[in-house]
Structure formats: C-alpha cells, structure tokens
Coordinates of C-alpha atoms and ligand atoms in Angstrom, one line a residue:
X28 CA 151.8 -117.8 79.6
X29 CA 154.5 -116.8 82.3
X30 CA 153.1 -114.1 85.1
X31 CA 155.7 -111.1 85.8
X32 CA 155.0 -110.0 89.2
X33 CA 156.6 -106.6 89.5
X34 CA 158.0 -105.0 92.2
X35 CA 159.3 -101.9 90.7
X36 CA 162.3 -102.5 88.5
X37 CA 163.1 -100.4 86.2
X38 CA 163.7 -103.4 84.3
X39 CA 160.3 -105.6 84.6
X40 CA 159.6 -104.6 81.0
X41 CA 162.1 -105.9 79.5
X42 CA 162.0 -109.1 81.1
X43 CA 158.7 -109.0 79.0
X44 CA 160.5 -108.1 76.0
X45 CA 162.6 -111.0 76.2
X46 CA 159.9 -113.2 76.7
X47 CA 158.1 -112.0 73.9
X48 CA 161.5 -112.3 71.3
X49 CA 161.4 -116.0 72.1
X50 CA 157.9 -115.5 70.6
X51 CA 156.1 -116.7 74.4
X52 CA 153.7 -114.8 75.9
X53 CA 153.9 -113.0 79.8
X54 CA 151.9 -110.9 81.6
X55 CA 152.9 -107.6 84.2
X56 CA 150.9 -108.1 87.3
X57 CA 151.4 -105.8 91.2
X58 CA 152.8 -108.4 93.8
X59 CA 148.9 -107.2 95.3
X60 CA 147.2 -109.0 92.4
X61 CA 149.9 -111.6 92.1
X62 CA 147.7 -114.6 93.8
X63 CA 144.5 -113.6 92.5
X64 CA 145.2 -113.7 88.9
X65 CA 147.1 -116.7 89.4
X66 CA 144.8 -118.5 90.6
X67 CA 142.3 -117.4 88.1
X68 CA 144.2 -118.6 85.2
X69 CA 146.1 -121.5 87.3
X70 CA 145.9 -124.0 83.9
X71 CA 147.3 -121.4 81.6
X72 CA 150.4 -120.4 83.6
X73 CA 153.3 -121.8 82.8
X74 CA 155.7 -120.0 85.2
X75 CA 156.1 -117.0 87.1
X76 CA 158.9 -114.4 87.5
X77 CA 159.3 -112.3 90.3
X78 CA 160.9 -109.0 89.6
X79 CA 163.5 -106.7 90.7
X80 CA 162.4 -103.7 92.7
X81 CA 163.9 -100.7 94.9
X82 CA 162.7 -101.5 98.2
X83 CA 164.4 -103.7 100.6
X84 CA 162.5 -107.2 102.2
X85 CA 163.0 -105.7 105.2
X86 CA 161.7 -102.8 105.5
X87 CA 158.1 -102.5 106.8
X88 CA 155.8 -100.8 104.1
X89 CA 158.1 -103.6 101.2
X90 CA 155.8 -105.4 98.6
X91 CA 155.4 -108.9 99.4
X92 CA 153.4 -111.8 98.0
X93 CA 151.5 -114.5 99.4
X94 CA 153.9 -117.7 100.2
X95 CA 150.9 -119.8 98.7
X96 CA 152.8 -118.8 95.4
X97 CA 156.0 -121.4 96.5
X98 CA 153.2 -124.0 97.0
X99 CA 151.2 -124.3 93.3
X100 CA 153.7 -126.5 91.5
X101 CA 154.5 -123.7 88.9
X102 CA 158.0 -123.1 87.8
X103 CA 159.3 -119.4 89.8
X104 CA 162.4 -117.6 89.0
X105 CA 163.5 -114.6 91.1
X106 CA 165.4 -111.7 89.8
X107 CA 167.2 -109.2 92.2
X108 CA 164.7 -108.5 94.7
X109 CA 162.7 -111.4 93.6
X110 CA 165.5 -113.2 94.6
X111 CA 165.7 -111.8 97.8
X112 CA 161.9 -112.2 98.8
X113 CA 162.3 -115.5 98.0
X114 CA 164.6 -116.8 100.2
X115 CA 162.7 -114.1 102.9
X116 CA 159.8 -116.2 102.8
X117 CA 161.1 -119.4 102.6
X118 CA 163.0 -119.0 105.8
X119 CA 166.4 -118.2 104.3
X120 CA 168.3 -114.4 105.3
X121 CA 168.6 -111.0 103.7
X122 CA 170.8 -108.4 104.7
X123 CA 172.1 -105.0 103.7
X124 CA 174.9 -105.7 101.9
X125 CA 177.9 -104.7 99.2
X126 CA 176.2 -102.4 97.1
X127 CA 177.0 -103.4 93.6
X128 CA 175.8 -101.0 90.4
X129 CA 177.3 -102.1 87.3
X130 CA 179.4 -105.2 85.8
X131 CA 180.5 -108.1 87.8
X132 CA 182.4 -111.8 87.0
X133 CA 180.2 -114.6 87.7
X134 CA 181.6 -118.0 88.2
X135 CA 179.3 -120.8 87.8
X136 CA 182.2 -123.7 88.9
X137 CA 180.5 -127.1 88.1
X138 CA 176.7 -127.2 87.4
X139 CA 174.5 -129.5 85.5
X140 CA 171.4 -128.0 86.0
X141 CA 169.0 -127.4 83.2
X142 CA 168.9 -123.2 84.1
X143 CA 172.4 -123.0 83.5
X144 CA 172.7 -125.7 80.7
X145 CA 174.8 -124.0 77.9
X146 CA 176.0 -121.1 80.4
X147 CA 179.9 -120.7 80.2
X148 CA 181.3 -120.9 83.5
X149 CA 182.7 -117.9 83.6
X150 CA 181.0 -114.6 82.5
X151 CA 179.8 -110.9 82.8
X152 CA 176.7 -110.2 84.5
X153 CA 175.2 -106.8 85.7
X154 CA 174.1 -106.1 89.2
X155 CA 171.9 -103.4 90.4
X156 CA 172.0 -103.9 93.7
X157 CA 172.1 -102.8 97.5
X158 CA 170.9 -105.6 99.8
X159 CA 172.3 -109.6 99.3
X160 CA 170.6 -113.1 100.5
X161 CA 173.4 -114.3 102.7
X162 CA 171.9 -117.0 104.0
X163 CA 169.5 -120.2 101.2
X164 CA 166.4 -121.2 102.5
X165 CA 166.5 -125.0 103.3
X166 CA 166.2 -127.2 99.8
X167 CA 168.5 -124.4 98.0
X168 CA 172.2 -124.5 96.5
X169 CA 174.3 -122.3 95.1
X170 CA 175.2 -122.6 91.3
X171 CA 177.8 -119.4 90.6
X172 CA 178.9 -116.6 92.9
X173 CA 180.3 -113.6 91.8
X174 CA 183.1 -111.6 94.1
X175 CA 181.2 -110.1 96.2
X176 CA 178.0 -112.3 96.2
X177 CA 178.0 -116.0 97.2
X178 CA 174.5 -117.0 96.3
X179 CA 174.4 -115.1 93.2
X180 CA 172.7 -118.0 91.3
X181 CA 170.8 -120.4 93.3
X182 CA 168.3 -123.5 92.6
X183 CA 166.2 -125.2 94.3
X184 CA 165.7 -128.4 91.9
X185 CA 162.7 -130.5 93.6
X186 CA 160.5 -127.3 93.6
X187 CA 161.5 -125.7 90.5
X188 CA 162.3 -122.5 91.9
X189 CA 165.6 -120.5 90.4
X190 CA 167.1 -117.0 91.6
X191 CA 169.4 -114.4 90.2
X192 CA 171.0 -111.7 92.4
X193 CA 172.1 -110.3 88.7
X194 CA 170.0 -109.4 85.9
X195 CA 169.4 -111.5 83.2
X196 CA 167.2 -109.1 81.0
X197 CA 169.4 -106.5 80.4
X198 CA 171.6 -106.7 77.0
X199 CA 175.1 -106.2 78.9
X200 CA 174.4 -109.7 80.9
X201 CA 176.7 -112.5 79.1
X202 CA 174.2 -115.6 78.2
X203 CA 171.4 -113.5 80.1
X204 CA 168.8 -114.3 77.5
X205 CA 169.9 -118.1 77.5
X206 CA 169.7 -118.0 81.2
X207 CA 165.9 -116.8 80.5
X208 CA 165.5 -119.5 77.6
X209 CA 166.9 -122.2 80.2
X210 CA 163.4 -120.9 82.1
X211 CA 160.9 -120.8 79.5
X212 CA 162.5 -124.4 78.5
X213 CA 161.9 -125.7 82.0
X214 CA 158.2 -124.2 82.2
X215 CA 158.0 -126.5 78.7
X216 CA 155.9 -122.4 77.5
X217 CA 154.8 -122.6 73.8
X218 CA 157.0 -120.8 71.0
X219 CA 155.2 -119.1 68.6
X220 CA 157.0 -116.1 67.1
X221 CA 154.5 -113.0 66.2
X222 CA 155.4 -111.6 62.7
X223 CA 154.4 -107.8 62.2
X224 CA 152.1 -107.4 59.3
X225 CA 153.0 -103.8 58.5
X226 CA 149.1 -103.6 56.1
X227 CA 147.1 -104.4 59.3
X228 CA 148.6 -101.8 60.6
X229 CA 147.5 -99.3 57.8
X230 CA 143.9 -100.9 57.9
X231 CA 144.0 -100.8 61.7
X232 CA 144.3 -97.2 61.3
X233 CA 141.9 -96.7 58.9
X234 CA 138.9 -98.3 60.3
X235 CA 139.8 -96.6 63.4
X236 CA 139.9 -93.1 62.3
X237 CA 137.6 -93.5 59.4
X238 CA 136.2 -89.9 57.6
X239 CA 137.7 -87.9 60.2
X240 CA 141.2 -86.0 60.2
X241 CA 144.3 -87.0 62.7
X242 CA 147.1 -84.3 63.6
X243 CA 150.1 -85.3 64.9
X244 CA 153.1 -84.1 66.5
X245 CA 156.5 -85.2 64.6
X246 CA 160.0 -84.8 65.8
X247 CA 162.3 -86.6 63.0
X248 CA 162.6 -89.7 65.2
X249 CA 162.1 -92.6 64.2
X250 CA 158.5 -93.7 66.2
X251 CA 156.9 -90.8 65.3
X252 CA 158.2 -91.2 61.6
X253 CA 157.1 -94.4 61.4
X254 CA 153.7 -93.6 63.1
X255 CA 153.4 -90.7 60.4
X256 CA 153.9 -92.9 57.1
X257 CA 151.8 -95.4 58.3
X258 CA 149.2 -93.3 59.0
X259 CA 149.8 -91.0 55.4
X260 CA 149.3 -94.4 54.0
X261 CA 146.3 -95.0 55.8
X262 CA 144.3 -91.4 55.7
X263 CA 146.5 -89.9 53.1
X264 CA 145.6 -86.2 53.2
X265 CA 143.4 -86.2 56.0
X266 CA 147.0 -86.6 58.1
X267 CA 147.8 -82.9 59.6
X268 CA 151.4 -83.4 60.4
X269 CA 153.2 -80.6 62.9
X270 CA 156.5 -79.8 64.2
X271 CA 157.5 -77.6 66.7
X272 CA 160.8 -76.1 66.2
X273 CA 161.2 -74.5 70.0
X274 CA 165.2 -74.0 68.6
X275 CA 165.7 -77.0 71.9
X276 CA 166.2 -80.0 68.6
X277 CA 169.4 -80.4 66.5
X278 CA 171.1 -78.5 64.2
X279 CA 169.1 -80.0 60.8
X280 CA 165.8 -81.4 62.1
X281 CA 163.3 -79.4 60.0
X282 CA 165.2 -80.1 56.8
X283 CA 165.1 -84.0 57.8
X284 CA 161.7 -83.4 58.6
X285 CA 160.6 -81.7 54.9
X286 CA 162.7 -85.0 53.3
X287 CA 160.4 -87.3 55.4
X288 CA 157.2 -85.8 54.6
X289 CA 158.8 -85.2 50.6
X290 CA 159.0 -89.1 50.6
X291 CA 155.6 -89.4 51.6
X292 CA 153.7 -86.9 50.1
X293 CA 152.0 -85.0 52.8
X294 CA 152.5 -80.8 53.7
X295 CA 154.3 -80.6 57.0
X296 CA 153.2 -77.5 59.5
X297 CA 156.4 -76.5 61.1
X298 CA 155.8 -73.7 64.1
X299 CA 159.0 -71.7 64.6
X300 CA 158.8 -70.8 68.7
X301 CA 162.3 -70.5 69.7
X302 CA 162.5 -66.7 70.9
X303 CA 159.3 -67.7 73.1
X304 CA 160.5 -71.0 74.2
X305 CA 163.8 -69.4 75.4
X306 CA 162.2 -66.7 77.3
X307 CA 159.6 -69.4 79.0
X308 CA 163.2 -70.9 80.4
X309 CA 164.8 -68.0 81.6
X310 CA 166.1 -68.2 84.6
X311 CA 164.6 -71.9 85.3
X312 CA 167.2 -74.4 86.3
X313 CA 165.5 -77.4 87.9
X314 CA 165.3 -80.1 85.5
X315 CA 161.5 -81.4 86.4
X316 CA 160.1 -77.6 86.0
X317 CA 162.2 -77.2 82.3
X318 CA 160.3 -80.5 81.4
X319 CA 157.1 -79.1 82.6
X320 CA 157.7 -75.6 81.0
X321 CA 158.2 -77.2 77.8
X322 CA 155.6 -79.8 77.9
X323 CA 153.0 -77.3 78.7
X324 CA 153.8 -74.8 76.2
X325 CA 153.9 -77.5 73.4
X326 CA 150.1 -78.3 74.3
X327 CA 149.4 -74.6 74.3
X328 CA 150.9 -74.8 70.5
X329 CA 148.9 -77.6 69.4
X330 CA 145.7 -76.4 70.9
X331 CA 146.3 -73.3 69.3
X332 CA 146.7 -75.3 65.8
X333 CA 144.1 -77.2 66.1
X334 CA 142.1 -74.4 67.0
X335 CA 143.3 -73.4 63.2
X336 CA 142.4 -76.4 61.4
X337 CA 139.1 -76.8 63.0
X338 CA 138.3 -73.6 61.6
X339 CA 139.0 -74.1 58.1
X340 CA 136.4 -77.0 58.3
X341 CA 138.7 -79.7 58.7
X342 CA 137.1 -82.5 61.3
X343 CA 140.3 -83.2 63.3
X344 CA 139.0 -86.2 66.2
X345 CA 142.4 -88.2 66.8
X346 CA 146.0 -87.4 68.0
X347 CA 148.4 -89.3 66.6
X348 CA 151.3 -90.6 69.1
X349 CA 154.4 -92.7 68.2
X350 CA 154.5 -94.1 71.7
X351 CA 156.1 -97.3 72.1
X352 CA 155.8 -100.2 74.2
X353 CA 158.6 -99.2 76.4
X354 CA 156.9 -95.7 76.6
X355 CA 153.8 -97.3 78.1
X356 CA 155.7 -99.2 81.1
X357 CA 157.9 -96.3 81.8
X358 CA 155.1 -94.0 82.7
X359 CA 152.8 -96.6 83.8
X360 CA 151.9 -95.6 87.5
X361 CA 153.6 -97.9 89.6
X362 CA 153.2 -97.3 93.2
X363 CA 156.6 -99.6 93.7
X364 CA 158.7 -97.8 91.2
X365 CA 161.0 -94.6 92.0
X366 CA 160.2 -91.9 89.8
X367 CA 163.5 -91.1 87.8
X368 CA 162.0 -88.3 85.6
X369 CA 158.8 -87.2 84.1
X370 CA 158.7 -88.0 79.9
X371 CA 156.8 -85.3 78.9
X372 CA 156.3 -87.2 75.5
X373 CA 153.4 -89.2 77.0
X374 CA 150.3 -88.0 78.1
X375 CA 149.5 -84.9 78.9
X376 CA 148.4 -83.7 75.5
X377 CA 144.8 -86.1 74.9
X378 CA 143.2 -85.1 78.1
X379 CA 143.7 -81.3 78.1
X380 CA 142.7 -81.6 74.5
X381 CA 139.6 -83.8 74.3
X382 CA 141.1 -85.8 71.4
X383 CA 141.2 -89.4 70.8
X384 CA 144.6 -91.4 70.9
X385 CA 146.3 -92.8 67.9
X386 CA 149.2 -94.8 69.1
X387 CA 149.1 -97.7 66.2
X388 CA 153.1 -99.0 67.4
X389 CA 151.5 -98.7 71.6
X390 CA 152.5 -102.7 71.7
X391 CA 156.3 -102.4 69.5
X392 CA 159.5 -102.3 71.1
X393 CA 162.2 -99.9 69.2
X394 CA 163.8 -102.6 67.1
X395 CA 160.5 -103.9 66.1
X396 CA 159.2 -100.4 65.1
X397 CA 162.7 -99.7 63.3
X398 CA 161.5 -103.7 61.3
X399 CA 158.1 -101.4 60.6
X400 CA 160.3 -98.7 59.1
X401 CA 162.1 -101.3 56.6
X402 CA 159.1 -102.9 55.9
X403 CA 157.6 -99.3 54.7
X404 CA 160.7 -99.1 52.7
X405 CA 162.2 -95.7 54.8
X406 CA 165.5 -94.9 54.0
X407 CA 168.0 -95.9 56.2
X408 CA 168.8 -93.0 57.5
X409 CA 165.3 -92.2 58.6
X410 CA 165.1 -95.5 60.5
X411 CA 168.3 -95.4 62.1
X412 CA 168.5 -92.1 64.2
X413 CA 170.1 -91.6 67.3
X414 CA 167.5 -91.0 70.0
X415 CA 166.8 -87.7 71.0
X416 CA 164.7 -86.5 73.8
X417 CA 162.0 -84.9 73.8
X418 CA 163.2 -81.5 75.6
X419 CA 165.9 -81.6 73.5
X420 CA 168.8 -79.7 74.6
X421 CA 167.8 -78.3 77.5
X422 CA 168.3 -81.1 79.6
X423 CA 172.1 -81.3 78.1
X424 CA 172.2 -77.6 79.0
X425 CA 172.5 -78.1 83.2
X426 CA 171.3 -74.8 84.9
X427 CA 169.9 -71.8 82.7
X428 CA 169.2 -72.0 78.9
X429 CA 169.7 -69.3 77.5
X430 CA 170.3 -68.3 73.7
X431 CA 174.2 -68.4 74.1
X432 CA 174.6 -71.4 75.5
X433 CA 172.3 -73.3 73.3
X434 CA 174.4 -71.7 70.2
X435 CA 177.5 -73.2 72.0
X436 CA 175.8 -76.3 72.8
X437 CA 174.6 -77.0 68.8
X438 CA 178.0 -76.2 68.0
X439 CA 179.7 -79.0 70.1
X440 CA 176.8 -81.4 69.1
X441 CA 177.8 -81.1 65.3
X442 CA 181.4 -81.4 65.8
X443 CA 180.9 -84.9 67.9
X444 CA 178.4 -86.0 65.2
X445 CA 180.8 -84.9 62.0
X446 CA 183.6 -86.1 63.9
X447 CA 181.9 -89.6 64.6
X448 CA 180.1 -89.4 60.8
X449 CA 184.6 -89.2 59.2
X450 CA 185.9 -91.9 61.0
X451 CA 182.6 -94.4 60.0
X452 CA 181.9 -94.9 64.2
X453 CA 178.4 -93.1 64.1
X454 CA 176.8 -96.3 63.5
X455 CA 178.5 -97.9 66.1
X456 CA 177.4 -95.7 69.1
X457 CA 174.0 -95.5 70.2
X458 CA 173.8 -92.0 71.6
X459 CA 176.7 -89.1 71.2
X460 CA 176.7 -85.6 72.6
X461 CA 178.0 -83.1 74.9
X462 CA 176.8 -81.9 78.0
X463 CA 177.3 -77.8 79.4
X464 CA 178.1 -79.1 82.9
X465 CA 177.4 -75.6 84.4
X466 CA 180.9 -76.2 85.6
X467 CA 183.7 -74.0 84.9
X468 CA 187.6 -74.6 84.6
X469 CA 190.6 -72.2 84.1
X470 CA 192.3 -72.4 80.3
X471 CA 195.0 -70.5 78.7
X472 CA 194.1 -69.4 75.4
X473 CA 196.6 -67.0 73.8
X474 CA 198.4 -66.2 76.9
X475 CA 195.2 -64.9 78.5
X476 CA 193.5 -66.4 81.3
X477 CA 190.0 -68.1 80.6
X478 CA 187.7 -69.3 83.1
X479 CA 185.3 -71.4 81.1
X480 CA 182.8 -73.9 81.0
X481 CA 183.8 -77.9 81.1
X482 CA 181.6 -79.5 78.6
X483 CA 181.6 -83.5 78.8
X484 CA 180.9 -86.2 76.0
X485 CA 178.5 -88.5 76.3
X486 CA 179.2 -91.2 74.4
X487 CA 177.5 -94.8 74.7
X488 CA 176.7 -98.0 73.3
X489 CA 173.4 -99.6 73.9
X490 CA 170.7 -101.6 72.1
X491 CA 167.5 -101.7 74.2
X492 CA 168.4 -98.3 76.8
X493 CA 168.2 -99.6 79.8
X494 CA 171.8 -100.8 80.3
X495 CA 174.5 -98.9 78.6
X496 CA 178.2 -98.8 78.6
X497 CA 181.0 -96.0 77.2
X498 CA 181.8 -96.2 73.6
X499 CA 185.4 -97.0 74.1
X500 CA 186.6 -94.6 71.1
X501 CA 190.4 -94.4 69.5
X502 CA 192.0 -91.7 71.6
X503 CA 193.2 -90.0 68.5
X504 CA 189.1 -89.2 67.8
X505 CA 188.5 -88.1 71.4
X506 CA 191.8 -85.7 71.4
X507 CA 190.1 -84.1 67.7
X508 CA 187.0 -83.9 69.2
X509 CA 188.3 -82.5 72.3
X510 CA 190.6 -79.9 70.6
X511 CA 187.5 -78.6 67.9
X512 CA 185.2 -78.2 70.8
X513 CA 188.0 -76.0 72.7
X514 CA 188.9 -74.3 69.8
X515 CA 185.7 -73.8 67.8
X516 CA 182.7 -73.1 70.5
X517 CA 183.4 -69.9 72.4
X518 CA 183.5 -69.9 76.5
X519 CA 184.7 -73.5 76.6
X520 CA 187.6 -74.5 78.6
X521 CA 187.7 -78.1 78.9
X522 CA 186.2 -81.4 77.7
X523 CA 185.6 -84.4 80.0
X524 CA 184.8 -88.1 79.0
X525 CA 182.0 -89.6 80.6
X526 CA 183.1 -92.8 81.4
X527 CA 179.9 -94.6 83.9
X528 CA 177.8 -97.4 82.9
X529 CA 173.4 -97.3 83.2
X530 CA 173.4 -98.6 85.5
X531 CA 173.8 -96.5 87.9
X532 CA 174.0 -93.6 85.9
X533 CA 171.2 -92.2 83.4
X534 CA 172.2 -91.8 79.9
X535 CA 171.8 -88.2 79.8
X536 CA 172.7 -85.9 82.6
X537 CA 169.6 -84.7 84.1
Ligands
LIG698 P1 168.0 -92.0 80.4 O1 168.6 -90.7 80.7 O2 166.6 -92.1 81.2 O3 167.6 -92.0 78.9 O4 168.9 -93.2 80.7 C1 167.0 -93.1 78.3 C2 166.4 -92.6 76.9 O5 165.3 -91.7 77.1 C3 165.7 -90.4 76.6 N1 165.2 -89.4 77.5 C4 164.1 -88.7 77.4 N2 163.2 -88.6 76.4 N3 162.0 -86.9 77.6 C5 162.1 -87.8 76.5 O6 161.3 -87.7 75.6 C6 162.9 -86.9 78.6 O7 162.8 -86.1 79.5 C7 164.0 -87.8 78.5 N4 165.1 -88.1 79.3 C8 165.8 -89.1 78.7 C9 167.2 -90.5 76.4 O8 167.6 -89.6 75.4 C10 167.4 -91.9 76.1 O9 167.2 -92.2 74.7

C-alpha cells in the first residue's frame, strides 16, 4: 500500500485515483498522523507520497512531518509542496519564488533514472505554484527544469526519494501518470485491478435497506441517475424518487427526468418551487449565502415530503445520495485545505433529517460510476451529461437572480448547447455555458444606444475536473454563437470568451 500524506492540495485525491486506476492500493493520512500509522503498518507500506498543499515551509503555523520518515528505507515521492518540505528538512532551501499557475515546458535533458524511464524529454507539465526549492539538499540532482524552475524534477537515487515541483496527477500533465507508474514500479506495489460488479451493488442495497422505504433527491445527472436505477433495482417500488424544480436547472430537466424514471419503472415526485425559490434570492448577491439559501430551502422541501409519505404509512428510514468519491474528499474537513466553496450537495440534509445515508457509489470516481451506468444498460445520453451544479444557475447569474435574468440566462444556455449539439462538438467539451457577468457594455442596436449586460462563454475540456483547459472552438462557431446570443436574449450587449485554465481559475465563475 502507498501512504498519501496530505497537506492540503486540492489535488491529494486524485493522486489516489491514479493509484487506484493502476489497480494499487493508497491511503490519505494528516502530515500529524503521518509517522504514527506508518509505523504501525511499517511491513505493508510500500511507499509514501507527500502532497501538495497551500501553505508555505516557511511560515510558522506550516504542516510538517517528522524527518524520521527520510530514515525508514521506504520509497518517498514529493509533489509541490511535498517537494518543497523535502528539501526543507533535509537541509536544502525554499524560497518565495516565480509564481507559476498553469502550463509549463519541462525539459528532462539526459536521464536514465528509472522515475523518468519512458518520459520524453521534452513535455507539458502543470504547476500550481508560488514558492520554489532553489537550493537540493546534499545527495540530490536535478533531472528536468522547466523555464522558470531549475529543480523541477529532482532524485535522490541511494535513498529512493523523488520530487516534483509540477503535478503529476492531474490529466493536463504530459506522461504524468507514467511518471507515477515509474513510482509504484520502484516501490515494486502489487497490481491488482478492482472490477465493479454492478449486482453487488443491487444486493448491497438491499440487505442494507431491507423492508423499509428510501427517498431520494434526483437532479438528471448522471450520480444520482445511476444511484436511482440501482436502487429501483434493488427496492423496486419502495424507492420514493423527488425532484425539485426551483426553475435554477436547465431548460429540459424534468422531461429527462420522467424518461429516466419511464426506463425504469418508478413514479417520480417533482415539486415545482420556482416563484418561492426566486423570492428567497431576492436581493442576495454573495455567492456562499445563494448556496446556503438554496441548500436550506431544499431540506425544508424534503422534510416537508417526507413528512407526506410518512403519513400515508409508507416507512421511509434511508436517504439516498449519489455522492461520489471525489464528493467525499472535497468536503472532507481538512484543517490544511483552503476552503474554495461550500457544495451544498453533501451533507446537510441526513442530520437535520434523522435519516440514514444511502450513498452505494461513496467509493466511485465519475468515470467509474458513468462504467456502472453502461453496465445498467442506461442510454447514452443519460450517462453522458455535462455536469451541472447543484445551485444551478444561480451561480452563473453573478449578483441578483431575479426572474428576468434567469429567462435570459436559459436562453443563452440553449443556444450554446444547440449550437455545440449542430456542428457534432458537444461531445467534445466537458462543460459549456454562459455566464451574466453583472457587467455591462455599450452596443448599437438599430441606431439606438444600448447599455447591456456582457455575458461570457465558458467553454472547457476536461476529464477528471480538477484541471481544465478552453475548448479551442472553430471561430466561425464562436462568431454564431456570439451573434444568436446578441441578437436573440434581450438586454445583452456583448459576448466574451473565457479563455483561463483550472488552474488557477475555477470552472464556473463563482
Ligand atoms: P469548479 O468551479 O469548482 O467546478 O472548478 C468543479 C465542478 O463542480 C461543479 N460545481 C458545483 N457543484 N455545487 C455543486 O453541486 C456547487 O456549488 C458547485 N460549484 C461548482 C462544477 O459545475 C464542476 O462540474
């Protein structure tokens, strides 16, 4: 097994993930337990990875780990600020340096070490970075640099112990998984690739939830769809199914919904709750307190339902979730992370509501729970939806939501989408839509003066979320978007392209 100490990144999971799709097996620990659980399971561990993280090596309060780690003859590879500790507290130097967000050209000139064996020597890493290592601890050398950072790459052979200023785990690194494959190979783990056995899954769910009734909130995204057949084909009718159409999802959701719950053969409750919904928001512009507002009034909803069901007799103990793995890191409490935003999608609900959890896909990555949805034979098109998030449109909408502006904001969303849907690109991007920036530019329209809003496209490719880059679209479909949003949604002036990578920017805008 290989030990993840993490310091914070916003990345540690996936270094799991990667671990795992090589079909090895890791485990998250806090740099505080770090030692500790080594030590406990010293025979099992096969290497140890130290994280990125936000803090700096320097700074007083930073997390640290004991230098007995360099000492117990187990392979360590440092990413980021792993890297950085590292040569901290093996005597080397760390220093506030370039800050680098983004892509980057590593060259790796001449190496035959066994972490880079297979690694062109030239590629495109991605750096998330502000402070550098500029100078090795003694028994260190340099493998590949990048422009701005010398010891980008660094070894040190005898002791087994490898670091990355860049990040390997992230899809838009070149060779990154190799890099990590180049690891596991030298910490000589043991391969054995899980396969997902879609009937334990049912049975799971039935011996869990056994006479008793499960409701569950459904959003026409693909976890919760897949949480929803699996457990109709579990329970059957004892599944109460709800969505809650707050007029904040797209233009089409409850129709895709009723197709869902056709296919499977249970009664959807849909509660219609836009008028209320948009009043809640009045006035609210913060981003956190629109998340809140609607996260709070959805529990008050499903209370209210349950309330309903309970009454007819029906013995309702569980809550289904489709939380996924990714889910469960994100809004793990992590006393080293930043806090980027609040997902109101997890938590929350349960504990206000005295229900037991359902989360049958709690240990699934995306792709793995889109493998589920092909397994349960789901229609393409069920399986493969963009994400969505769970406030919907109002954190597309920046400042005040109000009934006008989510019209207008619908309106562009379907022309990107039936734009993208002609010319066969919607399966290309990952994510598509347009953002009311609150801003507002001057436009002639008919020889009168407009000053109106500047709405700007998001539109990105990405496989696992955490690292995105801009679709790079045919101008002649960015010019037709941009002329049917100008022309077709009223009070709109000008279109923007978004054109910044994750990092540093979030994929949507608040
Ligand atoms: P970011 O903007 O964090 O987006 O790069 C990553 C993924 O998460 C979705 N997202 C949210 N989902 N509540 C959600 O349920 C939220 O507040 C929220 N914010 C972002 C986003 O759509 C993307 O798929």
């Amino acid at each position: 097994m290989i030990v993840i100490v993490d310091f914070g990144s916003q990345t540690s999971h996936l270094i799991s993930r990667r671990i795992k799709e090589f079909g090895a097996s890791s485990k998250l620990v806090s740099p505080e337990d770090a030692l500790p659980e080594i030590l406990k399971n010293k025979d099992n561990i096969d290497g140890i990875v130290l994280s990125g993280g936000p803090s700096s090596v320097y700074l007083k309060n930073a997390p640290t780990i004991s230098p007995d780690i360099f000492n117990l003859n187990i392979p360590i590879f440092g990413i980021c600020y792993g890297l950085q500790l590292t040569a901290k507290l093996l005597g080397g130097k760390v220093i506030s340096g370039k800050k680098e967000y983004g892509p980057a050209q590593l060259e790796i000139p001449n190496s035959k070490s066994q972490i880079a064996k297979n690694i062109p020597k030239k590629l495109t890493v991605w750096m998330s970075h502000g402070d550098e290592v500029i100078k090795l601890p003694e028994g260190f050398k340099v493998l590949g640099s990048s422009e701005h950072v010398p010891f980008a790459f660094v070894e040190n052979k005898n002791k087994k112990i490898f670091g990355l200023q860049f990040h390997p785990e992230v899809e838009h690194t070149d060779y990154g998984t190799k890099i990590i494959k180049n690891f596991l190979n030298i910490c000589a783990v043991n391969f054995k690739k899980e396969i997902i056995d879609e009937k334990e899954l049912i049975k799971d769910i039935r011996e869990k939830v056994g006479k008793y009734s499960v409701i569950g909130a459904v959003s026409g995204g693909v976890d919760s769809t897949v949480a929803s057949v699996l457990t109709a084909k579990a329970i059957g009718k004892n599944f109460h199914p709800v969505y809650v159409d707050n007029g904040l999802m797209r233009k089409g959701t409850e129709e895709h919904l009723n197709k869902i719950f056709k296919h499977i053969g249970i009664k959807l409750t849909v509660l219609k709750v836009e008028k209320e919904m948009i009043r809640r928001l009045n006035s609210i512009t913060d981003p956190e307190k629109k998340r809140k507002i609607i996260g709070n009034f959805y529990i008050e909803l499903f209370e209210k339902e349950m309330k309903n069901l309970i009454k007819k007799g029906i013995k309702i103990k569980f809550l289904l979730q489709g939380t996924i793995y990714s889910d469960v890191i994100e809004s793990q409490e992590n006393k080293h992370s930043d806090l980027i935003k609040s997902h109101h999608n997890v938590g929350g609900l349960p504990k206000k509501m005295k229900l037991k959890l359902l989360e049958p896909l709690r240990n699934y990555y995306k792709d793995e729970v889109k493998e589920i949805g092909r397994k349960l034979k789901l229609p393409e098109n069920f399986v493969n939806m963009q994400p969505f998030p769970g406030p919907g449109f109002a954190v597309r909408i920046r400042g005040e939501v109000t009934k006008k502006r989510l019209e207008n904001e619908k309106k562009a969303d379907e022309i990107v989408l039936e734009e993208l849907r002609k010319a066969n690109l919607i399966s290309k991007v990952f994510l598509s839509f347009p953002v009311l920036t609150n801003s507002f530019s001057t436009a002639v329209k008919g020889d009168g003066r407009v000053f109106g809003e500047v709405v700007a496209l998001r539109i990105i490719e990405s496989k696992d979320i955490m690292t995105t880059t801009w679709a790079k679209l045919p101008y002649d479909i960015l010019q037709k978007i941009s002329s049917r949003i100008v022309n077709e949604v009223p009070d709109i002036s000008r279109v923007v392209y978004d054109i910044t990578t994750k990092p540093p920017a979030t994929m949507e805008w608040e």
